[in-house]
Short mmCIF file of C-alpha atoms and ligand atoms in Angstrom, two decimals:
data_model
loop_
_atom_site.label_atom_id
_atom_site.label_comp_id
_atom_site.label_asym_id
_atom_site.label_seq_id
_atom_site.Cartn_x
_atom_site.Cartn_y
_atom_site.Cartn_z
CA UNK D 275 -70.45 -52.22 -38.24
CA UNK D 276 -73.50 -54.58 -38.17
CA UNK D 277 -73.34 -58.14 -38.61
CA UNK D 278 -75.44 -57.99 -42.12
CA UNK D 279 -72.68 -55.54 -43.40
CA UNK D 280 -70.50 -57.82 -41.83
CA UNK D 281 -71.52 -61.11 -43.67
CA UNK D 282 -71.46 -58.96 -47.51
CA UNK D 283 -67.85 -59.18 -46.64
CA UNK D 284 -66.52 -62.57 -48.34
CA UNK D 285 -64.69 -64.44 -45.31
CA UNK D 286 -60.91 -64.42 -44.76
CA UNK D 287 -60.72 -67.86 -42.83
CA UNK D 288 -63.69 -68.88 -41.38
CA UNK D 289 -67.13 -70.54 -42.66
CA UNK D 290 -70.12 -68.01 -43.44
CA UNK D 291 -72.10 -70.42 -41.13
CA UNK D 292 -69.37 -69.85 -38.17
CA UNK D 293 -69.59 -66.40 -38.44
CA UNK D 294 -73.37 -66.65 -38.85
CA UNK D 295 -73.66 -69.03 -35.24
CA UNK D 296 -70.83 -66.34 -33.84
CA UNK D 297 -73.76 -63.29 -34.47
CA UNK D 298 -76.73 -65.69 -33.20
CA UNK D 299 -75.24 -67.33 -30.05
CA UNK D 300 -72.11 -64.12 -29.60
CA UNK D 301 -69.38 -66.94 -29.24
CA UNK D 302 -67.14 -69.07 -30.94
CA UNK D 303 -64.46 -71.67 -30.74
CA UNK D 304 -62.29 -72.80 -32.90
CA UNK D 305 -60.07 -75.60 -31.90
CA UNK D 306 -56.22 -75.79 -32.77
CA UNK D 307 -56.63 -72.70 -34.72
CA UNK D 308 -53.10 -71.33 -34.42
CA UNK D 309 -50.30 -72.67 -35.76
CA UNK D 310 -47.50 -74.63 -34.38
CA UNK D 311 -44.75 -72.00 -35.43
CA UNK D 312 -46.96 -69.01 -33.70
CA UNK D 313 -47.41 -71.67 -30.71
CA UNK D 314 -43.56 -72.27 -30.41
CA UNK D 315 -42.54 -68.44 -30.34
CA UNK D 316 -45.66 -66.94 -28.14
CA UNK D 317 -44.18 -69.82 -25.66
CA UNK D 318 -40.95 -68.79 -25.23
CA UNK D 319 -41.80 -65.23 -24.82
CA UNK D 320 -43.94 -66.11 -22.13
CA UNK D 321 -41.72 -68.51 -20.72
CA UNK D 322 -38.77 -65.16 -20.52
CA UNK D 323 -42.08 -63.02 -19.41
CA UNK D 324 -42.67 -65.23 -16.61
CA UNK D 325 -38.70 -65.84 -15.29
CA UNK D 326 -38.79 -62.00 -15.52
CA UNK D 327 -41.43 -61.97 -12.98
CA UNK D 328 -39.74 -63.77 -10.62
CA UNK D 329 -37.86 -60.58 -9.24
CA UNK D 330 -41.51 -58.79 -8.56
CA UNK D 331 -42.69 -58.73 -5.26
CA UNK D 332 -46.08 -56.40 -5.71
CA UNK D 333 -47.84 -55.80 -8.66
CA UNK D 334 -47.16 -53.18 -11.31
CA UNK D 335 -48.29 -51.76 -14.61
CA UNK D 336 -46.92 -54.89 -16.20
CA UNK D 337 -47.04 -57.80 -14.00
CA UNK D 338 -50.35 -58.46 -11.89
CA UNK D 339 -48.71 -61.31 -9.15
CA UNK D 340 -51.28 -63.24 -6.83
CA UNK D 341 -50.25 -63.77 -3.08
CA UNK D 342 -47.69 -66.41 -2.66
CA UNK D 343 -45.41 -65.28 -5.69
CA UNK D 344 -41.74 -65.73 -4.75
CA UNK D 345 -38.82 -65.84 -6.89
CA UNK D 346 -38.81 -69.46 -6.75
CA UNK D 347 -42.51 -70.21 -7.35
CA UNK D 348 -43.82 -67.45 -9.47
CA UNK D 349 -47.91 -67.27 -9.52
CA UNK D 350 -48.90 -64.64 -11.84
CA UNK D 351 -52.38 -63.41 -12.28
CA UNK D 352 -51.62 -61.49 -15.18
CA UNK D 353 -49.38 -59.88 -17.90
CA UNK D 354 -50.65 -56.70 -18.55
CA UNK D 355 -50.89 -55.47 -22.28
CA UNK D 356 -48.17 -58.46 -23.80
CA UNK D 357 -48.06 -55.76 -27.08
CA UNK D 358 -46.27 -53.33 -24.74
CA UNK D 359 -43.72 -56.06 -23.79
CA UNK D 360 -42.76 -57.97 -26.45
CA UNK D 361 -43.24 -57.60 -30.62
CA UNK D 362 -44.04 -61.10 -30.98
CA UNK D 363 -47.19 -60.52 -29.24
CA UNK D 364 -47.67 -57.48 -31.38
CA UNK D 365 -47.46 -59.71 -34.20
CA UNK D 366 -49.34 -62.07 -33.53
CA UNK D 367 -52.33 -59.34 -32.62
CA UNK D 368 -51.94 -57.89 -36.24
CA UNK D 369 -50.51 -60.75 -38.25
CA UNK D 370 -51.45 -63.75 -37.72
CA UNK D 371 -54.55 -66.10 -37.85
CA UNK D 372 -56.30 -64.07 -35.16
CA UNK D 373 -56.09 -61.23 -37.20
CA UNK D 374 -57.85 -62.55 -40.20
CA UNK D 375 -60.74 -63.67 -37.54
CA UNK D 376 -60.97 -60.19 -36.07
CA UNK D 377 -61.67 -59.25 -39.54
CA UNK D 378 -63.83 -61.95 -40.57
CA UNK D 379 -66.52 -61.01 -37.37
CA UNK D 380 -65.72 -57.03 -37.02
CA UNK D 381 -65.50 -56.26 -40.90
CA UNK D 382 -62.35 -55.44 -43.06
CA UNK D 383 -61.71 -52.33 -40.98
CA UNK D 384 -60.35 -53.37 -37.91
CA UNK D 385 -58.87 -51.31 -34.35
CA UNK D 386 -57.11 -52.49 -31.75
CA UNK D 387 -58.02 -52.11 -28.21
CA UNK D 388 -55.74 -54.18 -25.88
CA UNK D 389 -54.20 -57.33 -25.04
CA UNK D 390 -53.78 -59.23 -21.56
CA UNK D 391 -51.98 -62.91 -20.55
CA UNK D 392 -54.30 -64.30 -17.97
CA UNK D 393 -52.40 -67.49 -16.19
CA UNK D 394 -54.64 -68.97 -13.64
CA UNK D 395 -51.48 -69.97 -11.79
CA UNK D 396 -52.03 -73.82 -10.57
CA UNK D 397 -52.69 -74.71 -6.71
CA UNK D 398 -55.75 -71.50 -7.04
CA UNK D 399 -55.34 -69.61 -9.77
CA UNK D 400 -58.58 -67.00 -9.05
CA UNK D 401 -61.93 -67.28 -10.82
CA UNK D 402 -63.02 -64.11 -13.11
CA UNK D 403 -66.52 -63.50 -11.87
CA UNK D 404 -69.27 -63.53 -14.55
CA UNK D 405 -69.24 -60.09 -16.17
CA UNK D 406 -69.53 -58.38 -19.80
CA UNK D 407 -66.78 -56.39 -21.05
CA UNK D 408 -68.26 -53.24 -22.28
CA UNK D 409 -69.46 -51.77 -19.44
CA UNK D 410 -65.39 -51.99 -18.78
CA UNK D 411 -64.78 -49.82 -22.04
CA UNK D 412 -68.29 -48.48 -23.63
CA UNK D 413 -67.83 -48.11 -27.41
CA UNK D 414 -70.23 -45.79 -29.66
CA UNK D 415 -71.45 -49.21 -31.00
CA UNK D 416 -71.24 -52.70 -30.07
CA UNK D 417 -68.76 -54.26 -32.80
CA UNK D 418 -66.16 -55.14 -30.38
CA UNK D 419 -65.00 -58.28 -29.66
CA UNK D 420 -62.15 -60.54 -27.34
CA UNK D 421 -60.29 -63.39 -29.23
CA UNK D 422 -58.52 -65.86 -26.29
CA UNK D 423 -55.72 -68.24 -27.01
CA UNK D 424 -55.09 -71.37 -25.02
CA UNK D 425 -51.74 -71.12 -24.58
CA UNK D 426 -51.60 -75.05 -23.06
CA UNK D 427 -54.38 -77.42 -23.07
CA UNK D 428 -57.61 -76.57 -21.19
CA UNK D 429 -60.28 -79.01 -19.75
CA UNK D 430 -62.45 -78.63 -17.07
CA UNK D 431 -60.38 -79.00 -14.60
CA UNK D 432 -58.00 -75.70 -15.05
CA UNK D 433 -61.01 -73.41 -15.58
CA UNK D 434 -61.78 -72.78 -19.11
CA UNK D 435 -63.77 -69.65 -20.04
CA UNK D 436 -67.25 -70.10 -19.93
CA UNK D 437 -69.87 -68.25 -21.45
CA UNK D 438 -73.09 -67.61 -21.86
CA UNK D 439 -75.01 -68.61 -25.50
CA UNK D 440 -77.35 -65.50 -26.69
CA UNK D 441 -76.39 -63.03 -23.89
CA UNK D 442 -75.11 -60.75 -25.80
CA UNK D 443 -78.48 -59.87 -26.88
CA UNK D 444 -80.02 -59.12 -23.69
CA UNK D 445 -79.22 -56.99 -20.42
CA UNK D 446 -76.40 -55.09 -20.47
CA UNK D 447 -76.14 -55.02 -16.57
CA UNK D 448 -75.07 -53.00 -13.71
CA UNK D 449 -71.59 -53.97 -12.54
CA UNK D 450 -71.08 -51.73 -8.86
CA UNK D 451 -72.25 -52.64 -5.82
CA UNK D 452 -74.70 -51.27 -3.25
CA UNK D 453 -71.84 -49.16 -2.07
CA UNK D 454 -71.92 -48.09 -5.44
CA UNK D 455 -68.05 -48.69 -6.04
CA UNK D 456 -67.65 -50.54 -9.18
CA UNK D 457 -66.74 -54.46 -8.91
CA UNK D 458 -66.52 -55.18 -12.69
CA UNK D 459 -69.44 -57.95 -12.43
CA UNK D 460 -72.60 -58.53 -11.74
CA UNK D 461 -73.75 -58.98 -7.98
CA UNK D 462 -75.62 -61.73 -6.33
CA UNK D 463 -78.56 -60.29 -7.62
CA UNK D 464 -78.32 -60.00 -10.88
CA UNK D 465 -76.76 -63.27 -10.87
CA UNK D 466 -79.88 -65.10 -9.71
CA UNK D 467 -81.32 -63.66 -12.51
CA UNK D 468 -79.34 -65.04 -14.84
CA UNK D 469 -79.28 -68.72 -16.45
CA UNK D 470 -76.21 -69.95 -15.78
CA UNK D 471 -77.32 -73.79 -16.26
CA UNK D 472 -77.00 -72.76 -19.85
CA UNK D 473 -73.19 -71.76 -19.65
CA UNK D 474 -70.97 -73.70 -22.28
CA UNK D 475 -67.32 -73.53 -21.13
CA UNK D 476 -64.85 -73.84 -23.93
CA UNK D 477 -62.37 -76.08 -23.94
CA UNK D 478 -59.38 -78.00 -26.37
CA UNK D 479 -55.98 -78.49 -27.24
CA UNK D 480 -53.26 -75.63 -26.76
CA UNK D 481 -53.84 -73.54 -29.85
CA UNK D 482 -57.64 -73.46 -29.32
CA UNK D 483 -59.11 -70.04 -29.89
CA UNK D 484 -62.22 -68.70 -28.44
CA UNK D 485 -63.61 -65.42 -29.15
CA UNK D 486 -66.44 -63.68 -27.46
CA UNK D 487 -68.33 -60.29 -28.09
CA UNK D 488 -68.64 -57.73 -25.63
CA UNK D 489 -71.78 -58.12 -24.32
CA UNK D 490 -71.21 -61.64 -23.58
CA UNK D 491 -71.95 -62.68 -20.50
CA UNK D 492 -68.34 -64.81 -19.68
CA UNK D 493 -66.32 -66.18 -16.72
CA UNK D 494 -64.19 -68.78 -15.41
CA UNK D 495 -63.62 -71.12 -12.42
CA UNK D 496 -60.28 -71.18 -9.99
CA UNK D 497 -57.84 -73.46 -10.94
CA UNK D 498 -57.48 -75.70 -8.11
CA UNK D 499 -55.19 -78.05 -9.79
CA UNK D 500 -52.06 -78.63 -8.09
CA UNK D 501 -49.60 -78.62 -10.92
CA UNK D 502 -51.13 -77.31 -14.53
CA UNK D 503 -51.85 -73.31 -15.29
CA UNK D 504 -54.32 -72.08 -17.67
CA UNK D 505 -52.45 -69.44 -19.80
CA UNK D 506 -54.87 -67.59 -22.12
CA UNK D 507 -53.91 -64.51 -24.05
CA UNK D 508 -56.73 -62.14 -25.11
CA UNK D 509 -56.65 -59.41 -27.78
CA UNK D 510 -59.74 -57.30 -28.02
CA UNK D 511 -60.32 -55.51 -31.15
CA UNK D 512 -63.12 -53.66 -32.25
CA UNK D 513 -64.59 -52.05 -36.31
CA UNK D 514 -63.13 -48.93 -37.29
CA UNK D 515 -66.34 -47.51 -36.87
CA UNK D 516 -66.88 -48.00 -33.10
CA UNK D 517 -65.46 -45.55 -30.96
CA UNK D 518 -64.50 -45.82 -27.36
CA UNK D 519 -66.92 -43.28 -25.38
CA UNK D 520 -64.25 -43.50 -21.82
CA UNK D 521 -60.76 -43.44 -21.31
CA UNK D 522 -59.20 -47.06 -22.12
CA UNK D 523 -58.17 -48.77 -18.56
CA UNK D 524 -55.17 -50.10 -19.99
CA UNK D 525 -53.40 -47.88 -22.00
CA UNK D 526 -50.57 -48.76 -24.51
CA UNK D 527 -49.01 -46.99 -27.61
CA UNK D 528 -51.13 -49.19 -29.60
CA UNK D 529 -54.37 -48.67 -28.64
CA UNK D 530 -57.01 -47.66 -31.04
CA UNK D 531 -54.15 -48.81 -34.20
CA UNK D 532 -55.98 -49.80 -37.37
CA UNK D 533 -54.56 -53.61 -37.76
CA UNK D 534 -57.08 -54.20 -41.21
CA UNK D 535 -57.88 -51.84 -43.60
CA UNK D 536 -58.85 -48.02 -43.24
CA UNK D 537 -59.57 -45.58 -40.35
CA UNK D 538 -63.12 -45.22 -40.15
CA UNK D 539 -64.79 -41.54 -41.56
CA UNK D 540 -67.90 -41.89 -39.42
CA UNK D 541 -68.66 -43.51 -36.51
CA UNK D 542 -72.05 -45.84 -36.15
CA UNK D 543 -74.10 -45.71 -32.90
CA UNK D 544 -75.72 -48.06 -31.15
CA UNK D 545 -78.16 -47.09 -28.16
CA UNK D 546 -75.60 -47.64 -24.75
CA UNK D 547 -78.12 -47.77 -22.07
CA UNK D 548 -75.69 -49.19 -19.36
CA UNK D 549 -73.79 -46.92 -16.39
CA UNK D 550 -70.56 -45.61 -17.32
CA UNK D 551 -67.38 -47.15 -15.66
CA UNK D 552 -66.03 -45.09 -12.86
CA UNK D 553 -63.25 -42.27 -14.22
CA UNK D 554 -60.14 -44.53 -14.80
CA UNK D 555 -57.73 -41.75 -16.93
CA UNK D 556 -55.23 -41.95 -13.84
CA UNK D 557 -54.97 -45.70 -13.89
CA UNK D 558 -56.81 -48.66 -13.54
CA UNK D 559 -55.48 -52.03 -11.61
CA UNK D 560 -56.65 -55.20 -12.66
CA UNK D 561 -60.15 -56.67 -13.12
CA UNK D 562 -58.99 -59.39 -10.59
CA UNK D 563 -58.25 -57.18 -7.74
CA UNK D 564 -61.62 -54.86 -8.42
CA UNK D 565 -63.87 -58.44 -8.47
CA UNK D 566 -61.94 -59.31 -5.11
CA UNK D 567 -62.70 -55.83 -3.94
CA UNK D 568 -58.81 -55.42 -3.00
CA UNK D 569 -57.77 -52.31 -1.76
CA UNK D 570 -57.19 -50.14 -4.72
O1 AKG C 738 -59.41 -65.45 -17.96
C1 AKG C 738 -60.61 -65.70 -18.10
O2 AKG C 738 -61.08 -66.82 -17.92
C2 AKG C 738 -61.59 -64.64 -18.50
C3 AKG C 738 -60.93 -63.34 -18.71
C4 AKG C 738 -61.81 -62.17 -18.77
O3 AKG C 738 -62.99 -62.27 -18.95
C5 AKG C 738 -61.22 -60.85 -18.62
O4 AKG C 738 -60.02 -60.77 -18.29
O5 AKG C 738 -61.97 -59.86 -18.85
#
């Protein structure tokens, strides 16, 4: 859907000028968006989620561990796809706050495309490499969008996601390397041509929520501090109307669910001049290990 059919829609929760500044600059945040009671229960779910992990030893479909994760100092990169695991996460996707935000910048018809827990684990918790997300899962148009939740509170110091303002009006870019193996951001190269002096990194209070569109150019610093993590949970949704083009990399039963109003009877196009991701129907891993080039 386009952002002028967009703004007819009257707004669920947020200011016509927020949404307006979210189409112009193709960010947002809002700070100590979510409530207290959502807070409290998303907490102790991850709190069970993470004392679950503690028996992993190597990563799976559901827990993506970094090295160093023992039963008695878990360091998690990543829960994969929270919906799949719990149905408070599920609610909170399709029921909460976030919801009505999803709607508010995607339309009254809004899909579901998937969730993940980042941690950035204290003591080195691993930077995500600047990169835009669609080139990860091309849609027939570029209504799709990732709404984070600070899950604790996030200053500089635990590496908040930063972003680029206007970006996702420019260069959708390349994201393999010379080898031409996909790495899920952009290279030195491309990099250089890029003005990251500009980056804003977004930052507050546990309960902050940031939201960026899918050609965003985003990314975040290691978290070198000894003691604090930097849980954020993302839930990427997209209009009705926009269709993904490739197989999802991280399937669940809810992907592609209408959370808002009505399956779509069209869908809209947008021109998608960027190189398809590599064939990832048998299983993707995690976009940390393919930016660390890990052995796949
Ligand atoms: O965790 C972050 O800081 C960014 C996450 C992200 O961009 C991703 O997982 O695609």
């Amino acid at each position: 859907m386009t952002p002028e059919k967009i703004l007819a829609h009257a707004p669920k929760i947020l200011r016509q000028e927020e949404r307006e500044a979210y189409f112009e600059s193709g960010y947002l945040l809002k700070e100590r968006f979510v409530s207290e009671a959502w807070l409290e229960s998303l907490g102790d779910v991850t709190g069970r989620m993470i004392d679950e992990s503690r028996k992993v030893s190597v990563s799976d479909d559901k827990f993506d561990i970094e090295d160093g994760h023992t039963e008695a100092a878990p360091k998690l990169r990543r829960l994969t796809q929270p919906v799949e695991h719990d149905p408070v996460y599920w609610d909170f996707a399709t029921n909460s706050m976030i919801t009505d935000l999803a709607e508010d910048l995607l339309g009254p018809d809004v899909k579901f495309h998937h969730s993940k827990l980042n941690f950035k684990w204290s003591g080195g918790g691993e930077e995500v490499k600047w990169h835009q997300d669609i080139q990860f899962w091309p849609h027939t148009n570029f209504s799709v969008l990732t709404i984070g939740l600070y899950l604790d509170d996030v200053d500089d110091m635990i590496g908040p996601m930063g972003v680029l303002p206007g970006s996702h009006k420019g260069e959708i870019f390349d994201q393999y390397n010379n080898d031409d193996q996909w790495i899920g951001c952009l290279d030195d190269t491309d990099l250089g041509r890029v003005a990251l002096e500009d980056a804003v990194y977004l930052k507050g209070p546990v309960g902050s929520v940031t939201v960026h569109h899918c050609r965003t150019l985003h990314g975040s610093k290691a978290n070198n501090h000894p003691t604090r993590s930097r849980p954020l949970l993302l839930n990427a949704f997209s209009s009705a109307d926009a269709l993904p083009i490739t197989p999802n990399p991280t399937p669940s039963r809810h992907n592609g669910e209408i959370v808002r109003g009505n399956a779509a009877r069209h869908a809209e196009f947008d021109p998608y001049p960027a190189r398809l991701p590599p064939d990832w129907s048998g299983g993707y891993s995690s976009i940390f290990a393919l930016q660390q080039e890990e052995a796949q």
